[in-house]
XYZ file of C-alpha atoms in Angstrom:
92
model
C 7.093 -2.953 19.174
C 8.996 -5.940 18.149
C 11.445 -7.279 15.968
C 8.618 -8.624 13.450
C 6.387 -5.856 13.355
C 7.469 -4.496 10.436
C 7.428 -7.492 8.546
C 3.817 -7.773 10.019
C 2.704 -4.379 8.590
C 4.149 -5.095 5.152
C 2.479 -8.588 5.275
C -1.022 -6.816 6.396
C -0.656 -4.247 4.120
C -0.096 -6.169 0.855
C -2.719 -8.879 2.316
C -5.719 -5.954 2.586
C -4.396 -4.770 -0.853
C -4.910 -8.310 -2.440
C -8.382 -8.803 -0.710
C -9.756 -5.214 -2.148
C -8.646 -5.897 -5.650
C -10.979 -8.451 -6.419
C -14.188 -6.808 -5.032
C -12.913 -3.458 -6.973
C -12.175 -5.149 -10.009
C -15.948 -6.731 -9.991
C -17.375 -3.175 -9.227
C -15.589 -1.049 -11.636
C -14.816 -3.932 -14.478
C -11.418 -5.119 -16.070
C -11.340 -2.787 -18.081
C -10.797 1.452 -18.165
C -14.842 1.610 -18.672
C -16.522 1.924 -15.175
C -19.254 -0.038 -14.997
C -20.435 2.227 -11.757
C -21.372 -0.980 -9.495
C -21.756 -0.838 -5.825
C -21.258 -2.663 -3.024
C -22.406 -1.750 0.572
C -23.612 1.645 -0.817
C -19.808 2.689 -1.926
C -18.900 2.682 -5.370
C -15.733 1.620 -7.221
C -14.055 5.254 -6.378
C -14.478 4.412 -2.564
C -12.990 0.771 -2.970
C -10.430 1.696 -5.019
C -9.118 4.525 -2.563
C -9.581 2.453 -0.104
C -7.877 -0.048 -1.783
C -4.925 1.892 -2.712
C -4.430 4.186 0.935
C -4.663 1.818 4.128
C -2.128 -0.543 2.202
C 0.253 2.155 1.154
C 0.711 3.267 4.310
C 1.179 -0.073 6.031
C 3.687 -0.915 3.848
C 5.379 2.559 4.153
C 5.251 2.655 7.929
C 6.944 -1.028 7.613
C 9.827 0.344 5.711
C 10.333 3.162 7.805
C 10.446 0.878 10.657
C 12.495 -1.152 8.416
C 15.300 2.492 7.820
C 17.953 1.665 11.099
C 18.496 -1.958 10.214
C 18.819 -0.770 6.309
C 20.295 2.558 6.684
C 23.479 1.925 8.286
C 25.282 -0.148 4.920
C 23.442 1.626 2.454
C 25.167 3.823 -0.096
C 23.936 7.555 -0.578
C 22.356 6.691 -3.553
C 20.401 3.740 -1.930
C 19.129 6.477 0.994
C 17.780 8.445 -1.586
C 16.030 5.809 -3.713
C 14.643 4.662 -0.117
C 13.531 8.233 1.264
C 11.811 8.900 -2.132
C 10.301 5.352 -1.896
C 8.996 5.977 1.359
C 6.755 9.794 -0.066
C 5.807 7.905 -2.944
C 3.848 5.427 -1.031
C 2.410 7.991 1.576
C 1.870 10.260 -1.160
C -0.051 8.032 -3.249
């Protein structure tokens, strides 16, 4: 591992984010209606999962590689908002 692999995952992981949400957007529609397209034999529910999981936790493993060089000044209410940060993205 090296210094910029973190920086790396979050970059990857808001990149493959960006790149779903169009094709999801297309299937399912703009709006809250689903329009129930498909591409490649998924439909919007397996785009949009797949949209929203891989990224999260690329991101989240980038922060967490991120926690000794941001841990050390933080206050105690900063460590908190950043744990609960951290099971909000692998959570969701």
């Amino acid at each position: 591992m090296t210094r910029r692999t973190p920086g790396l995952l979050l970059m990857v992981g808001g990149a493959v984010m960006a790149s779903l949400w169009p094709l999801f957007t297309s299937l399912h529609g703009p709006t809250s209606y689903n329009e129930d397209r498909h591409f490649l034999g998924q439909d919007p529910l397996f785009w949009g999962a797949l949209m929203e999981g891989i990224p999260s936790l690329l991101i989240a493993a980038g922060l967490a590689l991120l926690s000794p060089v941001l841990w050390d000044g933080a206050a105690r209410s900063a460590r908190i908002g950043y744990v609960l940060l951290l099971v909000s993205l692998v959570v969701s």
